[in-house]
Amino acid sequence: MKIQTFFYLLLASYLGTFLRLFIDNNFIISILGSFFVGFIISKRLSYSSEKILLSGFFSCFTSFSGFIYFLYKILNQGDLIRFIIFFNLIIILNLFTMYFGFLISRKIT
């Protein structure tokens, strides 16, 4: 990996983290991140650009730990049914949102 690519990866990671802190809503972040990941994977980007966006920006922006913490809080309250519903709903909704982003990107190009 070139030093310049590494620098851009760090910058994208910083921007994704900063934007995540600015929005401060796990559900909105998850939906936006899924949509734009689907949008990006549909494009024919260079290997380094794809890694910068997907591994840098979106991995820090959508952060799996935010999703897990949200589910942990529900499970810690002892509400197993609500936990199962939210777990499945979040995963299914994000998959559909990612696919929708993929389709929108294909329609644009």
Coordinates of N, CA and C in Angstrom, one line a residue, residues 25-70:
N25 N -27.0 8.9 16.1 CA -28.3 8.1 16.1 C -27.9 6.8 15.4
N26 N -27.9 5.7 16.1 CA -27.4 4.4 15.5 C -28.3 4.0 14.3
F27 N -29.6 4.2 14.4 CA -30.5 3.7 13.4 C -30.3 4.5 12.1
I28 N -30.2 5.8 12.2 CA -30.0 6.6 11.0 C -28.6 6.3 10.4
I29 N -27.6 6.2 11.2 CA -26.3 5.9 10.7 C -26.2 4.5 10.0
S30 N -26.9 3.6 10.6 CA -27.0 2.2 10.0 C -27.6 2.3 8.6
I31 N -28.7 3.0 8.5 CA -29.5 3.0 7.2 C -28.7 3.8 6.2
L32 N -28.1 5.0 6.6 CA -27.3 5.7 5.6 C -26.1 5.0 5.2
G33 N -25.4 4.3 6.1 CA -24.2 3.6 5.8 C -24.5 2.4 4.8
S34 N -25.6 1.7 5.1 CA -26.0 0.6 4.2 C -26.3 1.1 2.8
F35 N -27.1 2.1 2.7 CA -27.4 2.7 1.4 C -26.2 3.1 0.6
F36 N -25.3 3.8 1.2 CA -24.1 4.3 0.5 C -23.1 3.2 0.2
V37 N -23.0 2.1 1.1 CA -22.2 1.0 0.8 C -22.7 0.3 -0.5
G38 N -24.0 0.1 -0.5 CA -24.6 -0.5 -1.7 C -24.4 0.4 -2.9
F39 N -24.4 1.7 -2.8 CA -24.2 2.6 -3.9 C -22.8 2.5 -4.4
I40 N -21.8 2.4 -3.4 CA -20.4 2.4 -3.8 C -20.0 1.0 -4.4
I41 N -20.5 -0.1 -3.9 CA -20.1 -1.4 -4.5 C -20.6 -1.6 -5.9
S42 N -21.6 -0.8 -6.3 CA -22.1 -0.9 -7.6 C -21.2 -0.2 -8.6
K43 N -20.4 0.8 -8.1 CA -19.5 1.6 -9.0 C -18.3 0.8 -9.3
R44 N -17.7 1.1 -10.4 CA -16.4 0.5 -10.8 C -15.3 1.4 -10.3
L45 N -14.9 1.3 -9.1 CA -13.9 2.1 -8.5 C -12.6 1.3 -8.5
S46 N -11.5 2.1 -8.4 CA -10.2 1.4 -8.3 C -10.1 0.7 -6.9
Y47 N -9.2 -0.2 -6.9 CA -9.0 -1.0 -5.6 C -8.7 -0.1 -4.4
S48 N -7.9 0.9 -4.6 CA -7.5 1.8 -3.5 C -8.7 2.7 -3.1
S49 N -9.4 3.2 -4.1 CA -10.6 4.0 -3.8 C -11.7 3.2 -3.0
E50 N -11.9 2.0 -3.5 CA -12.9 1.2 -2.8 C -12.4 0.9 -1.4
K51 N -11.2 0.6 -1.1 CA -10.7 0.3 0.2 C -10.8 1.5 1.1
I52 N -10.5 2.7 0.5 CA -10.5 3.9 1.3 C -11.9 4.2 1.8
L53 N -12.9 4.0 0.8 CA -14.3 4.3 1.2 C -14.9 3.2 2.1
L54 N -14.7 2.0 1.7 CA -15.4 0.9 2.4 C -14.7 0.6 3.8
S55 N -13.4 0.4 3.7 CA -12.6 0.0 4.9 C -12.3 1.2 5.8
G56 N -12.2 2.4 5.2 CA -11.9 3.6 6.0 C -13.1 4.3 6.4
F57 N -13.8 5.0 5.5 CA -14.9 5.8 5.9 C -16.1 5.0 6.5
F58 N -16.6 4.1 5.7 CA -17.9 3.4 6.1 C -17.7 2.5 7.3
S59 N -16.5 1.9 7.5 CA -16.3 1.0 8.6 C -16.3 1.8 9.9
C60 N -15.8 3.0 9.8 CA -15.8 3.9 11.0 C -17.1 4.6 11.2
F61 N -17.8 4.9 10.1 CA -19.1 5.6 10.2 C -20.2 4.7 10.7
T62 N -20.3 3.5 10.2 CA -21.4 2.6 10.7 C -21.0 1.8 11.9
S63 N -19.8 1.6 12.2 CA -19.3 1.0 13.4 C -20.2 -0.1 14.0
F64 N -19.8 -1.3 13.9 CA -20.5 -2.5 14.4 C -20.8 -2.4 15.9
S65 N -19.8 -1.8 16.6 CA -20.0 -1.7 18.0 C -21.2 -0.8 18.4
G66 N -21.6 0.1 17.6 CA -22.8 0.9 18.0 C -24.1 0.0 17.9
F67 N -24.1 -0.8 16.9 CA -25.2 -1.8 16.7 C -25.2 -2.8 17.8
I68 N -24.1 -3.3 18.2 CA -24.0 -4.3 19.3 C -24.4 -3.6 20.6
Y69 N -23.9 -2.4 20.9 CA -24.3 -1.7 22.1 C -25.8 -1.5 22.2
F70 N -26.4 -1.1 21.1 CA -27.8 -0.9 21.1 C -28.6 -2.2 21.5

